[in-house]
Short mmCIF file of C-alpha atoms and ligand atoms in Angstrom, two decimals:
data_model
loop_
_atom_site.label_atom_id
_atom_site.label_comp_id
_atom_site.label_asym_id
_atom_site.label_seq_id
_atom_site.Cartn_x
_atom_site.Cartn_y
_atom_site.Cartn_z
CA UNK A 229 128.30 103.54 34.44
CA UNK A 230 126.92 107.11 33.94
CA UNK A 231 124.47 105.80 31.46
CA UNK A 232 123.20 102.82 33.42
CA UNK A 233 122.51 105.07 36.55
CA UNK A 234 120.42 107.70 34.08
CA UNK A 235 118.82 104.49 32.65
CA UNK A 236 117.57 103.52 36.32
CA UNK A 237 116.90 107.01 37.61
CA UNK A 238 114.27 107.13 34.00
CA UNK A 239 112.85 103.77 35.16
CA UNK A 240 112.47 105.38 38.89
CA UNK A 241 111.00 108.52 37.28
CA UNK A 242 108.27 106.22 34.88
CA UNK A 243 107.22 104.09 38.15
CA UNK A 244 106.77 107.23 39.91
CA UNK A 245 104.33 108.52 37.20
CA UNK A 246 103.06 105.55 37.30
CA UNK A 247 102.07 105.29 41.02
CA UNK A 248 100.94 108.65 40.48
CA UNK A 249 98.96 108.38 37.53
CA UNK A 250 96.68 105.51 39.25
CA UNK A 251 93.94 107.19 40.58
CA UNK A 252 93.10 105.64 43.72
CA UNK A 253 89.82 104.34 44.83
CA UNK A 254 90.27 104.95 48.23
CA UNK A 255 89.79 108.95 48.03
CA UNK A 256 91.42 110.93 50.56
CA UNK A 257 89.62 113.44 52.65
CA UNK A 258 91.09 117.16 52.11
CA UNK A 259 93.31 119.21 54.45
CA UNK A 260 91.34 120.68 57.48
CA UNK A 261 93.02 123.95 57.21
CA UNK A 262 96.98 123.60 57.61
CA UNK A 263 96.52 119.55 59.10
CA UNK A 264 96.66 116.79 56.49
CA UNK A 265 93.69 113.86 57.04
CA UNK A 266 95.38 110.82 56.06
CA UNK A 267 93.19 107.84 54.95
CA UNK A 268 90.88 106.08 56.11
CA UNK A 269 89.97 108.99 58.59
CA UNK A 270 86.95 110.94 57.14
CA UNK A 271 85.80 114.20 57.44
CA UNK A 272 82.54 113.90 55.32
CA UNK A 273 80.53 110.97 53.26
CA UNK A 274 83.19 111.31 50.08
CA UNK A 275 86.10 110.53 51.14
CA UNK A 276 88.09 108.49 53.69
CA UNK A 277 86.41 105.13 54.60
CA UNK A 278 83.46 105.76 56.56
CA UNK A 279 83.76 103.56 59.63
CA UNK A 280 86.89 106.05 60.48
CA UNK A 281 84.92 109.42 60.93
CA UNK A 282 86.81 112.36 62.34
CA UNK A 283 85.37 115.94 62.37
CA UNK A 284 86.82 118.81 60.97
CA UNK A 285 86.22 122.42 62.15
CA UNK A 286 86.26 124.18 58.89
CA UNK A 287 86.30 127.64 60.57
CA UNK A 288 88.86 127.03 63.40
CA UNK A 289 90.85 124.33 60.90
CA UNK A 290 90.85 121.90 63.89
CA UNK A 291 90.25 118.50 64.10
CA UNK A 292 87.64 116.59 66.97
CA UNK A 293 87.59 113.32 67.23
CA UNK A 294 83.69 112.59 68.61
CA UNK A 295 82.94 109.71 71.28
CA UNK A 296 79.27 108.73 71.73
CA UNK A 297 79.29 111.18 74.87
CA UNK A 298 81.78 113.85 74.12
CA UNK A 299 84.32 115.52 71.81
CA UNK A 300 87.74 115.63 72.08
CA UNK A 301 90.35 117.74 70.04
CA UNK A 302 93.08 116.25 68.01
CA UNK A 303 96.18 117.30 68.74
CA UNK A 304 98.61 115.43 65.92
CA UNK A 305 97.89 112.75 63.99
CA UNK A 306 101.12 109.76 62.70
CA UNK A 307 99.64 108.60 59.84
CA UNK A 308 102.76 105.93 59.85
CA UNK A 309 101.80 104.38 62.62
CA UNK A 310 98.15 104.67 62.56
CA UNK A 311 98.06 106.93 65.49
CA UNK A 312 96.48 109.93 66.86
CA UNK A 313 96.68 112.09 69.79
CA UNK A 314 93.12 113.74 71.53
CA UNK A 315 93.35 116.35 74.44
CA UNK A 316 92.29 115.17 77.35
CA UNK A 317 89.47 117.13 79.23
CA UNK A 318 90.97 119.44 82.00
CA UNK A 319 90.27 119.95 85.63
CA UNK A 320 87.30 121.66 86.84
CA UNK A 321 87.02 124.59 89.17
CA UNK A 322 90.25 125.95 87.34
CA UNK A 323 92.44 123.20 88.33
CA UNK A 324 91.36 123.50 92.37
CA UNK A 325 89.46 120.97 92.03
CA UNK A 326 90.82 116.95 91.41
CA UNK A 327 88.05 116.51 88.80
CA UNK A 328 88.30 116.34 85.41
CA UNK A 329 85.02 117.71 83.26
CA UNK A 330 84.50 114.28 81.92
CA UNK A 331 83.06 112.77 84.98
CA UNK A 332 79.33 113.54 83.92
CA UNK A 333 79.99 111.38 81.27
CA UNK A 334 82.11 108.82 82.55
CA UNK A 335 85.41 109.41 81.45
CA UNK A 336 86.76 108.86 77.77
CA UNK A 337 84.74 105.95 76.59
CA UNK A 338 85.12 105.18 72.55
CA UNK A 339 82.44 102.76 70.44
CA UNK A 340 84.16 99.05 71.35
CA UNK A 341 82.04 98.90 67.74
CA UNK A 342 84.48 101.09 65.91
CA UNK A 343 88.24 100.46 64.54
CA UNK A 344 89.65 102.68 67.25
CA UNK A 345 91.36 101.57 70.60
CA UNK A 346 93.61 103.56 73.45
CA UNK A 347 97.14 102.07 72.81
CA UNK A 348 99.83 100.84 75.06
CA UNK A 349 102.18 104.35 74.41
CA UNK A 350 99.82 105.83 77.12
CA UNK A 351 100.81 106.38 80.75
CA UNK A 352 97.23 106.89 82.52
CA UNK A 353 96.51 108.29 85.71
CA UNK A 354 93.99 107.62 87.67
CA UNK A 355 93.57 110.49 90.44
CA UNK A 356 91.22 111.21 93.49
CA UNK A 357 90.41 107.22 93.89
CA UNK A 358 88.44 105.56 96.56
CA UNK A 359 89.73 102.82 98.47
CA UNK A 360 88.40 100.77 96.24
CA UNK A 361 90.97 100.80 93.97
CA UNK A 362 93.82 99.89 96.23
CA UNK A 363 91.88 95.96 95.09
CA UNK A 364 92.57 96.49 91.99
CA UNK A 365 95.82 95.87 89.47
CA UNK A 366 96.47 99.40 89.47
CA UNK A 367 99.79 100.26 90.91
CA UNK A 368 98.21 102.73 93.90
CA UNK A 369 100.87 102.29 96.10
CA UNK A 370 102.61 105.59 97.56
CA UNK A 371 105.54 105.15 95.21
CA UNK A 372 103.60 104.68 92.05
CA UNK A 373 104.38 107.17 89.34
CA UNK A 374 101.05 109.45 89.97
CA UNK A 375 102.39 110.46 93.05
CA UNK A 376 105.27 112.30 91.12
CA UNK A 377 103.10 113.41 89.01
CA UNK A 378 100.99 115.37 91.35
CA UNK A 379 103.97 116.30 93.56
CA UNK A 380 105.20 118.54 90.83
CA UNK A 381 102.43 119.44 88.62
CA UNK A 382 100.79 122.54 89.30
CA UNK A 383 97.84 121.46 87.00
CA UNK A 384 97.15 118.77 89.61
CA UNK A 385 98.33 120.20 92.82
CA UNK A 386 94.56 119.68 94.47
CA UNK A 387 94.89 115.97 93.88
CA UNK A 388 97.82 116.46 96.65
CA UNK A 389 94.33 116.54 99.14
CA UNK A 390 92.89 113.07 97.41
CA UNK A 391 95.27 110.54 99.19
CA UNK A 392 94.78 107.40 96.92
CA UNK A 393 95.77 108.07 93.06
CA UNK A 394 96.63 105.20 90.72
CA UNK A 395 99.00 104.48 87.83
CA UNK A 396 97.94 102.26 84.96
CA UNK A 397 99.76 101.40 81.23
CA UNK A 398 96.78 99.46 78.97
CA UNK A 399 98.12 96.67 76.89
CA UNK A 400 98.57 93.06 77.67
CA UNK A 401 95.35 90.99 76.41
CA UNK A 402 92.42 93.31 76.79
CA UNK A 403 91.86 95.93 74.47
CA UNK A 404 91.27 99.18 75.81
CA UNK A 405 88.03 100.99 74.99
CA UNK A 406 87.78 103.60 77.69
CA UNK A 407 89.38 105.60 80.42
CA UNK A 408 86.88 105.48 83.05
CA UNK A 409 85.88 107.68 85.89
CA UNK A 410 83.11 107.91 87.99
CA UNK A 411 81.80 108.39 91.85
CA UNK A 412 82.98 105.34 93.71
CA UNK A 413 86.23 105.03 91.70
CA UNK A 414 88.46 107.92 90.35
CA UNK A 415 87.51 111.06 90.00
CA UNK A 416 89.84 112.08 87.61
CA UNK A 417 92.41 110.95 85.04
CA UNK A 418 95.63 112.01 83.19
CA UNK A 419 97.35 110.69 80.43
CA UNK A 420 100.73 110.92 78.93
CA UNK A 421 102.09 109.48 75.61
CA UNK A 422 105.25 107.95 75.27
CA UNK A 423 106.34 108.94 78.73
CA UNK A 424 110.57 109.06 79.32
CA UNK A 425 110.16 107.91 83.37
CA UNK A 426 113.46 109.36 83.86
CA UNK A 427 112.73 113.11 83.13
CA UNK A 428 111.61 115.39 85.76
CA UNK A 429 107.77 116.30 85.58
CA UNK A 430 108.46 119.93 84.38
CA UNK A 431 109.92 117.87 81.28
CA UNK A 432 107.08 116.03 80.04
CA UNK A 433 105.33 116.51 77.35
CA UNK A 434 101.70 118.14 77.41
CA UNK A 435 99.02 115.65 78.49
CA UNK A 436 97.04 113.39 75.80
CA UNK A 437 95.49 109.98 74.96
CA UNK A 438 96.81 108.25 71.65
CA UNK A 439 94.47 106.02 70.08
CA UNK A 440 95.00 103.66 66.92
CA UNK A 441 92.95 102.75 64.75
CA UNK A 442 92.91 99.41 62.81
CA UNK A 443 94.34 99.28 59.53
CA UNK A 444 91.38 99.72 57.18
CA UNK A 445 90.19 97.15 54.73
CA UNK A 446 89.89 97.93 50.87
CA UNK A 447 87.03 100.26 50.00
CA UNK A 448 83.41 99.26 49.61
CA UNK A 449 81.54 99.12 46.19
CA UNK A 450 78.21 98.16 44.70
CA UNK A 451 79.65 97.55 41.56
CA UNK A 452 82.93 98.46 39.04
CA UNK A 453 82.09 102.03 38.87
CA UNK A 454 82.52 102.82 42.41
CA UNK A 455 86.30 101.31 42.11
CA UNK A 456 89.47 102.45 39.66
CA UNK A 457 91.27 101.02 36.70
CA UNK A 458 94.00 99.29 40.02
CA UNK A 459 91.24 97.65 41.62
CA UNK A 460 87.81 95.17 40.97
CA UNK A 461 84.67 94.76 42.87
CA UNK A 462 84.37 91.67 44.01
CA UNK A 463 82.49 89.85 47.06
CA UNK A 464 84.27 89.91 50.28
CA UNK A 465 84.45 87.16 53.13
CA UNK A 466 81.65 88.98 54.51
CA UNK A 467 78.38 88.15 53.10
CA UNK A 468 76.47 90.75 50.76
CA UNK A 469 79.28 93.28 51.13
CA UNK A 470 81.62 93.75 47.89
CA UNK A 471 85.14 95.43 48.38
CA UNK A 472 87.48 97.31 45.50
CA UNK A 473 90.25 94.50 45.48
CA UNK A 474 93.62 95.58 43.96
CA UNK A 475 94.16 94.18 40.50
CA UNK A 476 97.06 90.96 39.97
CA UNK A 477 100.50 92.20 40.81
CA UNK A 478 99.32 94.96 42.83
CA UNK A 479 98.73 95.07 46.74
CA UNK A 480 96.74 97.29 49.00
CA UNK A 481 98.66 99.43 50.82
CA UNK A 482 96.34 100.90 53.76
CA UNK A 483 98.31 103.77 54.73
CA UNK A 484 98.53 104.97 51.37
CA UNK A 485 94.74 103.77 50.57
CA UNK A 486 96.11 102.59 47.14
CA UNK A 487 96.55 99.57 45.16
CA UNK A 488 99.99 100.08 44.88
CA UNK A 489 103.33 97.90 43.25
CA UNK A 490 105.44 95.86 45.48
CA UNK A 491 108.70 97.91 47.14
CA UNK A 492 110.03 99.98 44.30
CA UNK A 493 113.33 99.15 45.29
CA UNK A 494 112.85 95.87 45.08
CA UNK A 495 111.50 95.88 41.31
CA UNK A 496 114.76 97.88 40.35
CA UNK A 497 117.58 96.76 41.78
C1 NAG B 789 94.92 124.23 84.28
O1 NAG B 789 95.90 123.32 83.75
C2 NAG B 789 96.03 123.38 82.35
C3 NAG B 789 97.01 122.32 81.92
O2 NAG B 789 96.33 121.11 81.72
C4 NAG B 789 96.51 124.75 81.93
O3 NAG B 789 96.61 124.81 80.53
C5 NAG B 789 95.54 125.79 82.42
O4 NAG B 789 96.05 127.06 82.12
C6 NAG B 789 95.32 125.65 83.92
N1 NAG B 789 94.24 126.56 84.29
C7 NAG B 789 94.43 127.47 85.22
C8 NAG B 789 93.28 128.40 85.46
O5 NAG B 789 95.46 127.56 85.85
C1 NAG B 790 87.57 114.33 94.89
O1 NAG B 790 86.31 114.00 94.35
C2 NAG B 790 85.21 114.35 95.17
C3 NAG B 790 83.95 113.79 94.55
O2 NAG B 790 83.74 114.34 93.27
C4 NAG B 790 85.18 115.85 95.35
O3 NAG B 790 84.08 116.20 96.17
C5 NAG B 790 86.48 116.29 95.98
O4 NAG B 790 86.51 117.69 96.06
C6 NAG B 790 87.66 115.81 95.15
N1 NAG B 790 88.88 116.07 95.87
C7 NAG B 790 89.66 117.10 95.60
C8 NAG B 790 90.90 117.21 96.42
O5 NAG B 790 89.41 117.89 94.72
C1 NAG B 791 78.83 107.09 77.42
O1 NAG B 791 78.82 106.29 76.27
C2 NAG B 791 78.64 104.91 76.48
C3 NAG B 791 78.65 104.21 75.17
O2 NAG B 791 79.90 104.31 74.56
C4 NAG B 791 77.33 104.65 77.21
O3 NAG B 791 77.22 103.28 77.50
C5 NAG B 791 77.31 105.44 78.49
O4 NAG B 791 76.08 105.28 79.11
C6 NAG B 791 77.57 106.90 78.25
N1 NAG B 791 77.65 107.56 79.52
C7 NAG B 791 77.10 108.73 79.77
C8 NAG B 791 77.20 109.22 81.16
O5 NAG B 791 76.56 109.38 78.90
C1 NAG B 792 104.44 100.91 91.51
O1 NAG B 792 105.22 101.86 90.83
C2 NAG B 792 106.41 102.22 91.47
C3 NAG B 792 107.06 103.37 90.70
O2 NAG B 792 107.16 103.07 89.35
C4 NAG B 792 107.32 100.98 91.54
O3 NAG B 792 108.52 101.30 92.21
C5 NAG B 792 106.58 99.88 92.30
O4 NAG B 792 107.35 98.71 92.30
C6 NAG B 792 105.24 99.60 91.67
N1 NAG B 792 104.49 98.70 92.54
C7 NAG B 792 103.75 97.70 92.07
C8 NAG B 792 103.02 96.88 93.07
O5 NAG B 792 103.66 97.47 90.87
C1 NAG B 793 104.85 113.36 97.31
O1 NAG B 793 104.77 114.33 98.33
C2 NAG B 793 104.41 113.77 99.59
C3 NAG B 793 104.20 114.94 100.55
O2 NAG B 793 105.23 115.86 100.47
C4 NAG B 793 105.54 112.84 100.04
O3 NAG B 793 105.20 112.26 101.30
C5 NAG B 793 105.70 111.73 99.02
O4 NAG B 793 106.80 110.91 99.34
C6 NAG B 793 105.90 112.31 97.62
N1 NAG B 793 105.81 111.18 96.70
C7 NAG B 793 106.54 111.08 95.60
C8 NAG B 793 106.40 109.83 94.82
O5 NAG B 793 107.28 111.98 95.22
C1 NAG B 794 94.43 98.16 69.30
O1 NAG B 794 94.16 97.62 68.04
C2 NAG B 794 95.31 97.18 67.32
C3 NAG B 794 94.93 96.84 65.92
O2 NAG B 794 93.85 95.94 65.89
C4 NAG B 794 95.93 96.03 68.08
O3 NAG B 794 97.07 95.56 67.40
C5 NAG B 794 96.33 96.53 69.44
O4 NAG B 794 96.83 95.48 70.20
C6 NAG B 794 95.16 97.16 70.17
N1 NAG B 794 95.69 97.85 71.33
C7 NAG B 794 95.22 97.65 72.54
C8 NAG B 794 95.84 98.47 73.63
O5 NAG B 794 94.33 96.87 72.77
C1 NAG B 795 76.68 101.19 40.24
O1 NAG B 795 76.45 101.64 41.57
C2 NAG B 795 76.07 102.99 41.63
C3 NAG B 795 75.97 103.34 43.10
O2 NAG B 795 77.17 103.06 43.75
C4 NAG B 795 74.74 103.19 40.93
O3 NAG B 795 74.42 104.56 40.93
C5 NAG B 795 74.87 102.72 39.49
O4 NAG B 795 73.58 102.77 38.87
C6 NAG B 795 75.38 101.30 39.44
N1 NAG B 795 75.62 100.92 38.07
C7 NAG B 795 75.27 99.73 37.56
C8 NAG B 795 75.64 99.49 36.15
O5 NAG B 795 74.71 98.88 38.24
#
């Protein structure tokens, strides 16, 4: 008994080598100072998958995500689930004013061109809305959830002198590319992730905007060089553009950016 468990914690030892030894095509980017950048998000032209560009603040050790129009920091990133969370802009005027400093350029709008989207774990709220809004599927009614909100946030207290504010969860068909604000419509905007409707607004966490972004494909090449010993370059389903695709037996794991062996666990036991 003793001796077959040491036998299978070797074999779990050698597969962990293994794994380890494989150098992986798919390079990841290095820390940005204390915060780990998990593949495919890249911090400069070596690593990470370019598509999925982040910035990193060397100096500060922060991470900005950058929109076409503005940058936002990054507040925590789940590599897990493919998820990160940006700080939303804040109000103007020093909060006495229900406008957020996004409005000159629109709101949060990302590339619809890149692999990043605004996921469903968001709570949004529109605030200081025109009556326009009440024709839209926004729940603006006087019960709707942004009323609480500004009731008992002192962040937002001025948006208690905008009458018409609007709550709004994205999901369902359309994917969601921007939170949008502008004269005409709302004037400003909060967001909460993974809001608990039963706690009291003093309990909620600090406000931000999770976005996902799409699980990455394998890594480009021009030829064999630019992939490792796990993986060939081959031609993908896209013409003209060649991919590092994992050798027989092995699979690509995105979140790892590896051509990694089937469940461990499985091979063992
Ligand atoms: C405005 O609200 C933010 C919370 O979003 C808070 O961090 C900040 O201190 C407030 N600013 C002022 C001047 O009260
Ligand atoms: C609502 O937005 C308008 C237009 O930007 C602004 O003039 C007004 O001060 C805002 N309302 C409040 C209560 O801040
Ligand atoms: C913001 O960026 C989008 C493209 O993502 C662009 O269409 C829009 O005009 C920009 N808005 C402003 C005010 O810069
Ligand atoms: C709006 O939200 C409130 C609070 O969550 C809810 O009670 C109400 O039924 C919603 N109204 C509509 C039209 O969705
Ligand atoms: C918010 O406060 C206003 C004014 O005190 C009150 O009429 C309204 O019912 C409150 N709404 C919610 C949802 O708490
Ligand atoms: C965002 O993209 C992911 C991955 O493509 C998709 O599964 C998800 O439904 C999208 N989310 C939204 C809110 O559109
Ligand atoms: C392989 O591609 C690299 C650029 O990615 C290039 O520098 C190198 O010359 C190529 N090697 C061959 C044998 O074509």
């Amino acid at each position: 008994m003793a001796a077959k468990c040491s036998v299978a914690i070797m074999l779990v030892g050698a597969l962990m080598l293994m794994c380890a030894g494989l150098a992986s095509s798919a390079t990841r980017c290095p820390d940005c100072g204390s915060t780990q950048v998990p593949y495919p998000l890249s911090t400069g032209p070596g690593c990470g998958d370019q598509l999925y560009k982040v910035r990193c603040d060397g100096g500060a050790g922060a991470l900005f995500f950058d929109t076409p129009n503005r940058t936002y920091p990054i507040s925590s990133i789940s590599q897990t689930i493919q998820r990160f969370v940006i700080q939303p802009p804040s109000f103007l005027d020093n909060n006495n004013t229900c406008v957020t400093t996004d409005l000159s350029t629109e709101g949060l709008q990302l590339d619809p061109n890149l692999p990043f989207n605004i996921t469903s774990g968001n709570t949004i709220f529109y605030l200081n809305c025109s009556e326009s809004l009440l024709r839209s599927p926004l729940n603006c009614t006087s019960t709707s959830l942004c009323h609480t909100y500004i009731n008992n946030s002192a962040e937002a207290s001025s948006c208690g002198r905008a009458p018409i504010c609007c709550t709004f969860r994205p999901g369902g068909s359309a994917t969601t590319y921007s939170i949008r604000v502008r004269d005409g419509g709302c004037q400003a905007y909060r967001s909460f992730v993974n809001l608990d409707y039963s706690l009291p607004v003093s309990r909620w966490p600090a406000p931000g905007v999770e976005i996902e972004w799409v699980p990455p494909p394998e890594p480009l090449c021009t030829n064999q060089t630019d992939c490792d010993a796990t993986s060939t370059c081959a031609p993908s389903a896209t013409v003209g553009v060649s991919r590092c695709f994992c050798n027989t037996g092995l699979h690509w794991d995105y979140v790892a950016g590896t051509c990694a062996l089937g469940n461990l666990f499985d091979i063992i036991f």
